[in-house]
Short mmCIF file of N, CA and C in Angstrom, two decimals:
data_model
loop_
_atom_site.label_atom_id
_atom_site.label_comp_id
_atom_site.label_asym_id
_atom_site.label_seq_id
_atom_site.Cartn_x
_atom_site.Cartn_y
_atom_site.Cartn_z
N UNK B 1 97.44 87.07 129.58
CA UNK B 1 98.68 87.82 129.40
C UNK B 1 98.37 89.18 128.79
N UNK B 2 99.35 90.10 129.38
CA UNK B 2 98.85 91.42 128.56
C UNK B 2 99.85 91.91 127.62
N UNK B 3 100.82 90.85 127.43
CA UNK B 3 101.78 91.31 125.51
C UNK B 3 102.13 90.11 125.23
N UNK B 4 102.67 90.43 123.95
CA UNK B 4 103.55 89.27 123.06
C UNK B 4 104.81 88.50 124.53
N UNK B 5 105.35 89.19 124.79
CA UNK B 5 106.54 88.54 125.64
C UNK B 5 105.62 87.83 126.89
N UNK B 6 105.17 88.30 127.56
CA UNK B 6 104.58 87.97 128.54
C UNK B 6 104.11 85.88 127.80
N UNK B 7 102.95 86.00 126.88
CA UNK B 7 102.75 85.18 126.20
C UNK B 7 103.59 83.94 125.63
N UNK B 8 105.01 84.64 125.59
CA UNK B 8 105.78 83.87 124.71
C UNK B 8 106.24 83.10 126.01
N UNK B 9 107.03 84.04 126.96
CA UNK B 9 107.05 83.35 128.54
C UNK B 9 106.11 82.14 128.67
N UNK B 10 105.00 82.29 129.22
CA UNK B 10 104.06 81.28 129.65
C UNK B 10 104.04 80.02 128.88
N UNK B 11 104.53 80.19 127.28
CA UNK B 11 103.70 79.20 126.23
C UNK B 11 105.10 78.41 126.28
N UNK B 12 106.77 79.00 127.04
CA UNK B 12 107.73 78.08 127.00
C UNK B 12 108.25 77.93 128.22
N UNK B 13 107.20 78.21 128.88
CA UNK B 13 107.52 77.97 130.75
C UNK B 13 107.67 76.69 131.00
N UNK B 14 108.26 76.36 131.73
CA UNK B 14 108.91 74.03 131.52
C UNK B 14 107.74 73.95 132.70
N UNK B 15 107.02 72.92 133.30
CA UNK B 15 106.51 72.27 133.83
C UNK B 15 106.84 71.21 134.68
N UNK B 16 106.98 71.40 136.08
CA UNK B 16 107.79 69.71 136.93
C UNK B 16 106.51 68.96 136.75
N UNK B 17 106.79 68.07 136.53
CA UNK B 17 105.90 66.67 136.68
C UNK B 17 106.35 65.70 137.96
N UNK B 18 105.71 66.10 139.09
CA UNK B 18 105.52 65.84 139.88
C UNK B 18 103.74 65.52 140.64
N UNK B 19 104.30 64.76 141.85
CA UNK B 19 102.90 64.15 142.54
C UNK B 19 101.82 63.15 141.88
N UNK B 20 100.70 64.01 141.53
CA UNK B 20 99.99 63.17 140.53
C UNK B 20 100.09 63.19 139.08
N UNK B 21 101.04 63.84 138.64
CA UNK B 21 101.25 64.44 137.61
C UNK B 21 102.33 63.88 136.94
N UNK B 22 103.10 62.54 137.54
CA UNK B 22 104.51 62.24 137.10
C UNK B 22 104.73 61.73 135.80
N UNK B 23 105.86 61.55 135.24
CA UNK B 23 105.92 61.00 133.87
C UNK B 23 105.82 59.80 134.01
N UNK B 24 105.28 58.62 133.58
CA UNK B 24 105.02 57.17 133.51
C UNK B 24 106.62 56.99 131.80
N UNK B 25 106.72 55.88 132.29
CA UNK B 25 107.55 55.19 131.24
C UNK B 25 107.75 53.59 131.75
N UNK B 26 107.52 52.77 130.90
CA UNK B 26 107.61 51.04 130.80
C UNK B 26 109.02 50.96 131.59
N UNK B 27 110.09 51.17 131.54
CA UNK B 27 110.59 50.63 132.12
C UNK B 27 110.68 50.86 134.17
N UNK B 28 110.77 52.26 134.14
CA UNK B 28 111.26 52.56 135.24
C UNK B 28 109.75 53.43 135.95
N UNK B 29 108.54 53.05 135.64
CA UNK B 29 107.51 53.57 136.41
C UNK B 29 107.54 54.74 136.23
N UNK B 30 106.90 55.63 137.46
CA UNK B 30 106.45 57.13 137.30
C UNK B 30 107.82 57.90 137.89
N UNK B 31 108.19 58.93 137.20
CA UNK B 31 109.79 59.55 137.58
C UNK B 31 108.95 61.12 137.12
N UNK B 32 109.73 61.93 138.68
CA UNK B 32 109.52 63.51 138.50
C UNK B 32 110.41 63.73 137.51
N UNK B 33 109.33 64.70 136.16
CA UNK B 33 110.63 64.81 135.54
C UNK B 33 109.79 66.61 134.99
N UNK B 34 110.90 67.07 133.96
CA UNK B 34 110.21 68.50 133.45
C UNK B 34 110.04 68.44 132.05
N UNK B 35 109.18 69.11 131.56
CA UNK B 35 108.76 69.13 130.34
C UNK B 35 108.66 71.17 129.81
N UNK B 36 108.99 70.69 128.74
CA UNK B 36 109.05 72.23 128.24
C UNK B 36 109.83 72.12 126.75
N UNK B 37 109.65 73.57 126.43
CA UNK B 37 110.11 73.95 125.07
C UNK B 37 111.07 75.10 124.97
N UNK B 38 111.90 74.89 124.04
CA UNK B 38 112.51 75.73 123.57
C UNK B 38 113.54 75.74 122.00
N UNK B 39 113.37 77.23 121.31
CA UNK B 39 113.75 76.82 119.97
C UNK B 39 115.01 76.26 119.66
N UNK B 40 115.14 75.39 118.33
CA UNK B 40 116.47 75.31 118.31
C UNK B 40 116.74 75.89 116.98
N UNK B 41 116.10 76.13 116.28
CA UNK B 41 116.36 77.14 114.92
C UNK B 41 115.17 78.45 115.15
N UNK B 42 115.49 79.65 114.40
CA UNK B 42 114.61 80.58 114.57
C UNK B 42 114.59 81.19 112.70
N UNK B 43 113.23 81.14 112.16
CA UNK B 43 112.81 81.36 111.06
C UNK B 43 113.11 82.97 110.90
N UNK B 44 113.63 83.20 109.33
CA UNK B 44 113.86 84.77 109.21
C UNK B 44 112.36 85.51 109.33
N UNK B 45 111.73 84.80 108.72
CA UNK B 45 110.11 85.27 109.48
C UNK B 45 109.14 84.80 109.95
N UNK B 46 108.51 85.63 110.90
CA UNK B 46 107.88 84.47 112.13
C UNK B 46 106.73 85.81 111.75
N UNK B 47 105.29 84.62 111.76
CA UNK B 47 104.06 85.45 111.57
C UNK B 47 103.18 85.06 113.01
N UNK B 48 102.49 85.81 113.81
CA UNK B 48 102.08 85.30 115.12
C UNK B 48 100.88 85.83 114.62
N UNK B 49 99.98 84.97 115.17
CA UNK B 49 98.02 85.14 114.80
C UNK B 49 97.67 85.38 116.89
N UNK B 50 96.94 86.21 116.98
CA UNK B 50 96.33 86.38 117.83
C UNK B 50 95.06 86.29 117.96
N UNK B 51 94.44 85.07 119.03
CA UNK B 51 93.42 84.46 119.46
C UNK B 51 92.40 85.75 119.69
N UNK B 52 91.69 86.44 118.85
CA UNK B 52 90.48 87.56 119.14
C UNK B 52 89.34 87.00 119.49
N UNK B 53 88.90 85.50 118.93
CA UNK B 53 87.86 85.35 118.92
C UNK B 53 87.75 83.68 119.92
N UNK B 54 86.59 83.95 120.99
CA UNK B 54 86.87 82.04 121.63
C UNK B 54 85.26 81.60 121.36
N UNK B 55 85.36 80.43 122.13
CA UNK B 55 83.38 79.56 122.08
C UNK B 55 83.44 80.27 123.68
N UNK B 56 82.46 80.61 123.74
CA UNK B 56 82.03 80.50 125.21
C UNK B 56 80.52 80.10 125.64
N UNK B 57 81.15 79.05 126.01
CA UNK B 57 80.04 77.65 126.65
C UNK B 57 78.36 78.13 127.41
N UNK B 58 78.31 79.06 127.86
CA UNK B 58 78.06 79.75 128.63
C UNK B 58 76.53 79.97 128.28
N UNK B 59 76.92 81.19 126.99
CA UNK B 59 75.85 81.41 126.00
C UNK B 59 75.85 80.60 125.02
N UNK B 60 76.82 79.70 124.50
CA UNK B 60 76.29 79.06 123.65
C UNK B 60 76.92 80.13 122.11
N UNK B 61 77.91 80.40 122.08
CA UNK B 61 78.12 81.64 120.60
C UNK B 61 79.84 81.82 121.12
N UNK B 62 80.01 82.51 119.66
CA UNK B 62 81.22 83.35 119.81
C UNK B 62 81.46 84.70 120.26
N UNK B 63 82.30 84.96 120.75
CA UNK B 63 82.94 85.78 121.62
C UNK B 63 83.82 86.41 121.08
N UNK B 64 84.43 88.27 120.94
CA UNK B 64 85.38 88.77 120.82
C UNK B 64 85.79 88.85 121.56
N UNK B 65 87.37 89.00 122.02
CA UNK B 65 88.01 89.28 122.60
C UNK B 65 88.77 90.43 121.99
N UNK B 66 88.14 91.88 123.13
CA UNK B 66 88.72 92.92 122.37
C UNK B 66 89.86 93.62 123.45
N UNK B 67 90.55 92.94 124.59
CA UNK B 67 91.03 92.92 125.73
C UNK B 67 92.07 93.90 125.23
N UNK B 68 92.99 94.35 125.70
CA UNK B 68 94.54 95.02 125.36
C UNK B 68 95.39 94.40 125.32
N UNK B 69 96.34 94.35 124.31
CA UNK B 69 96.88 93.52 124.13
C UNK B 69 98.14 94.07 123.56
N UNK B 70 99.75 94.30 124.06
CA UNK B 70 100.54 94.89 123.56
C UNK B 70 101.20 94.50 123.29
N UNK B 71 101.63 94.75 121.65
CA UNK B 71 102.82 93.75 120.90
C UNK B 71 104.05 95.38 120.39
N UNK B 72 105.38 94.98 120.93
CA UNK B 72 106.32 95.79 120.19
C UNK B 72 106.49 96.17 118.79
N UNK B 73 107.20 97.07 118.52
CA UNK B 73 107.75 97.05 117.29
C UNK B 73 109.08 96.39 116.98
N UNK B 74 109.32 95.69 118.53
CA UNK B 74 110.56 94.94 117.96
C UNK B 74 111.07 93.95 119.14
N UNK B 75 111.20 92.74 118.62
CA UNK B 75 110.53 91.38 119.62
C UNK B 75 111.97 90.43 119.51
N UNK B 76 112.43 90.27 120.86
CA UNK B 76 114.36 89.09 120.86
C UNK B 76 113.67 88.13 121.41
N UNK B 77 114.23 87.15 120.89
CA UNK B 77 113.75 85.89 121.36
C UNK B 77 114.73 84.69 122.14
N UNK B 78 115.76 85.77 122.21
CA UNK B 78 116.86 85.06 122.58
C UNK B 78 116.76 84.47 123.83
N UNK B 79 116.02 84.73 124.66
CA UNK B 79 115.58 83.72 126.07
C UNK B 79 114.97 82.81 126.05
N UNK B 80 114.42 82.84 124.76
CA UNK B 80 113.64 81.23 124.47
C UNK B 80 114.36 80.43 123.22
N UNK B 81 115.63 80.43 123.08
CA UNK B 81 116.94 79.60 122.12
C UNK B 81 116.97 78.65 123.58
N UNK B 82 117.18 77.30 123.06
CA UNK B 82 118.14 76.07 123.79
C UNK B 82 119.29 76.57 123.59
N UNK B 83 120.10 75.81 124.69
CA UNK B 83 121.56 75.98 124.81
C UNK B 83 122.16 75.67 123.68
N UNK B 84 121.93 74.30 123.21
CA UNK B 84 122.30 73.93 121.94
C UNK B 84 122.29 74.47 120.63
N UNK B 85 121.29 75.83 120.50
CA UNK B 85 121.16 76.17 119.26
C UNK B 85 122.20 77.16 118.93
N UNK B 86 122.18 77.61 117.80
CA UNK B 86 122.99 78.77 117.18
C UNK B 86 123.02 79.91 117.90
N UNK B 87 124.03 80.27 118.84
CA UNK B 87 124.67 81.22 119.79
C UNK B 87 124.69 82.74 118.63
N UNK B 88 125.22 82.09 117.34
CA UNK B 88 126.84 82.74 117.24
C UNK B 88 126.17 84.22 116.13
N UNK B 89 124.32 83.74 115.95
CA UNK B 89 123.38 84.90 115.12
C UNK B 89 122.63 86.08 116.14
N UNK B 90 122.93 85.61 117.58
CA UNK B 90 122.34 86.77 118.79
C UNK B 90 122.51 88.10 118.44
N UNK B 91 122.00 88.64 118.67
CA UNK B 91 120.47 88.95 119.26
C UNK B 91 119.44 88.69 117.88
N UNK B 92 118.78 87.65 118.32
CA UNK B 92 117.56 87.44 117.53
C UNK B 92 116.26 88.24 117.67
N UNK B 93 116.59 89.34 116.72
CA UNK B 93 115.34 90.55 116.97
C UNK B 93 114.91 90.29 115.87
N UNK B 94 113.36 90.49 115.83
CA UNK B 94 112.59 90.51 114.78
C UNK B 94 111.98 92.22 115.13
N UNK B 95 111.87 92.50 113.74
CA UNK B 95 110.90 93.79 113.71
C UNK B 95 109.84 93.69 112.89
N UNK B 96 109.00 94.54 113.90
CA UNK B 96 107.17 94.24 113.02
C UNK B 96 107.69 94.84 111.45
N UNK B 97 107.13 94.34 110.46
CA UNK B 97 106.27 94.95 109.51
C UNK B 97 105.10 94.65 109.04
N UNK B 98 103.86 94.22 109.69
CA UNK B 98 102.85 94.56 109.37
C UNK B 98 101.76 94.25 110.73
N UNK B 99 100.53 94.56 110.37
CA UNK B 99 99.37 94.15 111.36
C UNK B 99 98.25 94.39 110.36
N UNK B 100 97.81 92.74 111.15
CA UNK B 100 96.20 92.78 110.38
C UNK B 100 95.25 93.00 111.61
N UNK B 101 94.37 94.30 111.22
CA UNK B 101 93.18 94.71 111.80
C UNK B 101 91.59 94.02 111.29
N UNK B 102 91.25 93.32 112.94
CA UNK B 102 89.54 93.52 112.31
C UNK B 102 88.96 94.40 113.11
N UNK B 103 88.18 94.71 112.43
CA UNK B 103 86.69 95.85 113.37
C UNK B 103 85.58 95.11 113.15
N UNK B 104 84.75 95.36 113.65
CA UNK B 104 83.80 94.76 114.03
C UNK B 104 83.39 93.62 115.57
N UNK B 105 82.39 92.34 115.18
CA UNK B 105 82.40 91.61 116.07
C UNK B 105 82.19 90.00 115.25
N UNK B 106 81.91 89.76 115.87
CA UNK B 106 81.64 87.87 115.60
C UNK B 106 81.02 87.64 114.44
N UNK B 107 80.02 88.64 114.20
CA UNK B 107 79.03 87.88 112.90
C UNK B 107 79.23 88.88 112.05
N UNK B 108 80.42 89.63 112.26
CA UNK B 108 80.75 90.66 110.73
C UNK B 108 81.81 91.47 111.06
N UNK B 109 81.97 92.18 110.07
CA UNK B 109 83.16 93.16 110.33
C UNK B 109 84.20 93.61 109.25
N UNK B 110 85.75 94.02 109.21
CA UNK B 110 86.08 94.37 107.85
C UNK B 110 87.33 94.29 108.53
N UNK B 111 88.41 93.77 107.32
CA UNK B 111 89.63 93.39 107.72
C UNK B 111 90.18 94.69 107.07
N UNK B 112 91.55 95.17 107.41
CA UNK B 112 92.63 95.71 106.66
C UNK B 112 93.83 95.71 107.70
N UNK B 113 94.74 96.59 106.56
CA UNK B 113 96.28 95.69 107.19
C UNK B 113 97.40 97.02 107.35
N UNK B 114 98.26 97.17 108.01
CA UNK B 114 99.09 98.44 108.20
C UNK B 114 100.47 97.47 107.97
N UNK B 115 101.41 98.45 107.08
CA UNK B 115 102.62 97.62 106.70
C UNK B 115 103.26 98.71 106.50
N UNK B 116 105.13 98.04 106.72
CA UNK B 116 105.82 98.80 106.64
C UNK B 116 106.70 98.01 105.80
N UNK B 117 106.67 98.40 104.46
CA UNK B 117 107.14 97.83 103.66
C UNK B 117 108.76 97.35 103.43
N UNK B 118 109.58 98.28 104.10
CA UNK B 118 111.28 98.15 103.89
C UNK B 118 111.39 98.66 105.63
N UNK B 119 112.47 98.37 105.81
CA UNK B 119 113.23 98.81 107.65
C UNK B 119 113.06 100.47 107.51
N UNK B 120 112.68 100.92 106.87
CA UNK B 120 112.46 102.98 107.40
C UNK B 120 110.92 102.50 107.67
N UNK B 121 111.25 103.55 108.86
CA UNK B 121 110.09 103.92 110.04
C UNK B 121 108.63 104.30 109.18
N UNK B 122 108.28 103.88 108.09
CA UNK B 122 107.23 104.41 106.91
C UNK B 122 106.04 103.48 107.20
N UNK B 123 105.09 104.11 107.89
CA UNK B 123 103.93 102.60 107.63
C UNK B 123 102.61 103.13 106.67
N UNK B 124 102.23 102.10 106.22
CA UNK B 124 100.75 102.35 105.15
C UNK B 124 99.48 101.45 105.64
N UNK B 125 98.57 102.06 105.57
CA UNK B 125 97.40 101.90 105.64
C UNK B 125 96.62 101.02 104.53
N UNK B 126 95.87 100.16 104.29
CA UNK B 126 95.81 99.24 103.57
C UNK B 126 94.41 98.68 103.83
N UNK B 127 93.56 99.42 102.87
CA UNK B 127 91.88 99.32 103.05
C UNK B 127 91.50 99.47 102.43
N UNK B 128 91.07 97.90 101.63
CA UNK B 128 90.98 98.11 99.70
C UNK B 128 91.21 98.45 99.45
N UNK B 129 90.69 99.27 98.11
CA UNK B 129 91.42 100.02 97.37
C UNK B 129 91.79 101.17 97.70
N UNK B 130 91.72 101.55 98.99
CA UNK B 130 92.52 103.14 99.28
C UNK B 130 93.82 102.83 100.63
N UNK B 131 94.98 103.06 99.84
CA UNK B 131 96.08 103.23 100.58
C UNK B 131 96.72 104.89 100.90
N UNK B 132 96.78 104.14 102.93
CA UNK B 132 97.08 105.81 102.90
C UNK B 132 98.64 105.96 103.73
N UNK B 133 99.43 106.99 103.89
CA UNK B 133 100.30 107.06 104.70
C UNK B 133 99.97 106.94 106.41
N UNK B 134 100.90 106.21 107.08
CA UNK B 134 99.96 106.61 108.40
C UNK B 134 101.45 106.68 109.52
N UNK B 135 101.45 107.11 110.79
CA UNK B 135 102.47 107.03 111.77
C UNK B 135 102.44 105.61 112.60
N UNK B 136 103.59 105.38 113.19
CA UNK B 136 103.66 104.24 113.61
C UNK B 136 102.81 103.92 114.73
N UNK B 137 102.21 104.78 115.73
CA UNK B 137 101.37 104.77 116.39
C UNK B 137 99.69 104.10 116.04
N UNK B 138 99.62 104.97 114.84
CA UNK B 138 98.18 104.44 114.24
C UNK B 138 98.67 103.05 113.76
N UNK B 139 99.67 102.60 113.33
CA UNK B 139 99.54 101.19 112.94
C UNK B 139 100.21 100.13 114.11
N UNK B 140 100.49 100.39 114.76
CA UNK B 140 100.57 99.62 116.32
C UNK B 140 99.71 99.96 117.16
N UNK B 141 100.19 100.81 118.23
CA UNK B 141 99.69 101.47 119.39
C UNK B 141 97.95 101.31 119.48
N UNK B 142 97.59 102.03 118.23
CA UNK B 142 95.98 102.26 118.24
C UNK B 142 95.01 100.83 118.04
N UNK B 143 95.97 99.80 117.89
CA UNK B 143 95.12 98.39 117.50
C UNK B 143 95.58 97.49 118.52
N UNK B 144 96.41 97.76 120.02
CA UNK B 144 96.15 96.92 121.03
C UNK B 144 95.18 96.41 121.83
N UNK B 145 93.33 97.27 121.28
CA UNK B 145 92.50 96.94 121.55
C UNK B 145 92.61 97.56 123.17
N UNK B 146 91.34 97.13 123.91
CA UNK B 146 91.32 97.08 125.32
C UNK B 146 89.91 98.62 125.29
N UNK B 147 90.34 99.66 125.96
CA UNK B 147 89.43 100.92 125.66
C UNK B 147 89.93 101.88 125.79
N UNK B 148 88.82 103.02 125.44
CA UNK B 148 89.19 104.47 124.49
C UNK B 148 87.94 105.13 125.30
N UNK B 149 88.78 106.21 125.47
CA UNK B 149 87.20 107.29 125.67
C UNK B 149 87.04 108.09 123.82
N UNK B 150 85.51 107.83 124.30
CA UNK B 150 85.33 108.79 123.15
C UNK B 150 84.16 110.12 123.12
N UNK B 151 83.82 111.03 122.59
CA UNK B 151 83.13 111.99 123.18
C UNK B 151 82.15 112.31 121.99
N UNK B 152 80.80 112.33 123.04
CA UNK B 152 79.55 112.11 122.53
C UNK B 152 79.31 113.64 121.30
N UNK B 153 78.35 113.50 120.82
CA UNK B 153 78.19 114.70 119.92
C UNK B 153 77.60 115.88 120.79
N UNK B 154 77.19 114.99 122.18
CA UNK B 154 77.27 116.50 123.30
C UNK B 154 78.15 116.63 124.01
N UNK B 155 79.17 116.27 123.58
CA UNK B 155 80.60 116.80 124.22
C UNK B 155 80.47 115.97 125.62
N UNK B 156 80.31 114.93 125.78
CA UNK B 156 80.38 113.91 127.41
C UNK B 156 81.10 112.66 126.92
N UNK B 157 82.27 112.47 127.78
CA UNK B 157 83.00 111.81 127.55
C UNK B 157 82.70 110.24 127.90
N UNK B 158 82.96 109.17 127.22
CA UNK B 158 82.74 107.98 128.07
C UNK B 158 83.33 106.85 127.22
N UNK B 159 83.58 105.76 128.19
CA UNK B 159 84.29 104.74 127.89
C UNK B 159 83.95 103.56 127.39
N UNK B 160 84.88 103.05 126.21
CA UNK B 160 83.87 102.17 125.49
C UNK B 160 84.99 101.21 124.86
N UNK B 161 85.00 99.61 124.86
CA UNK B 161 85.90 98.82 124.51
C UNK B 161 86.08 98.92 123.17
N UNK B 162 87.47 99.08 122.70
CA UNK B 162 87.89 99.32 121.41
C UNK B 162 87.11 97.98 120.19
N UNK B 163 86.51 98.21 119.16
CA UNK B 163 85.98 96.82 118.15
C UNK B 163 86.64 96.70 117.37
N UNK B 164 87.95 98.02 117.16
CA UNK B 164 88.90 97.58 116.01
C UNK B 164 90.19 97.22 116.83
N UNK B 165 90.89 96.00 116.69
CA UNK B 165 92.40 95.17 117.40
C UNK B 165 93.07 94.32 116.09
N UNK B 166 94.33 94.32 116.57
CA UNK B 166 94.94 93.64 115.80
C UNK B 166 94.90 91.82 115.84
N UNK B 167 94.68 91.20 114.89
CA UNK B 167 95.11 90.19 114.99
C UNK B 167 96.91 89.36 114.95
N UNK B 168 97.00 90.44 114.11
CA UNK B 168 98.56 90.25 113.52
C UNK B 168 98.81 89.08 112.54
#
């Protein structure tokens, strides 16, 4: 997936259980049936961790995943409420305030965190002990990972996968 929604889609997409795949139950044998999720309460805050790092079998080690990856500054979830749940609090928007950054790779690296402390558009930079002001761009936009050109100290441009992404 290449964002938060996309993701959220897939992870509450229902499933027919059909063919070889049917639901078994004691009384009445194997019956096509669907399986899936959806919320019926929604938390005033919801913290989402993003999978950066997998095993890959392959080599035998861990793996970054420094892919692109785009999360809003402001996320409804109202397509994934059951019918049954609380109608009457819509539109269920959450807005970012924060992101945790790593840089680096697998066997090292350095965390810090960009936050926006109250609902004005203000975000801070947060890297040990030095906090700095920053725009909302540098604390979103610039940590979807994926790649960046960057230009050599002889001025030649070239492309290179971002090592600093957000986890969130």
């Amino acid at each position: 997936c290449r964002d938060i929604k996309q993701s959220l889609q897939k992870y509450f997409e229902e499933d027919i259980l059909d063919g070889d795949n049917k639901y078994k139950t004691e009384e009445h044998g194997l019956q096509h049936a669907k399986k899936g999720m959806q919320l019926e309460k929604i938390p005033p805050v919801m913290n989402l961790h993003l999978k950066r790092f997998e095993y890959d079998a392959r080599h035998e080690n861990y793996v970054k995943i420094n892919d692109k990856f785009i999360f809003p500054p402001e996320l409804n979830l109202d397509e994934f409420l059951s019918e049954t749940a609380d109608q009457s609090q819509k539109p269920y928007i959450y807005q970012l305030h924060g992101v945790l950054v790593h840089s680096g790779g697998t066997h090292g690296g350095h965390y810090y965190a960009f936050l926006r402390p109250t609902s004005a558009p203000r975000w801070y930079k947060f890297d040990d002990s030095i906090v700095t002001k920053v725009t909302e761009k540098n604390a979103i936009d610039d940590n979807f990972g994926g790649e960046e050109e960057r230009i050599s100290f002889m001025g030649v441009p070239s492309i290179h996968k971002r090592s600093a992404n957000a986890c969130i």
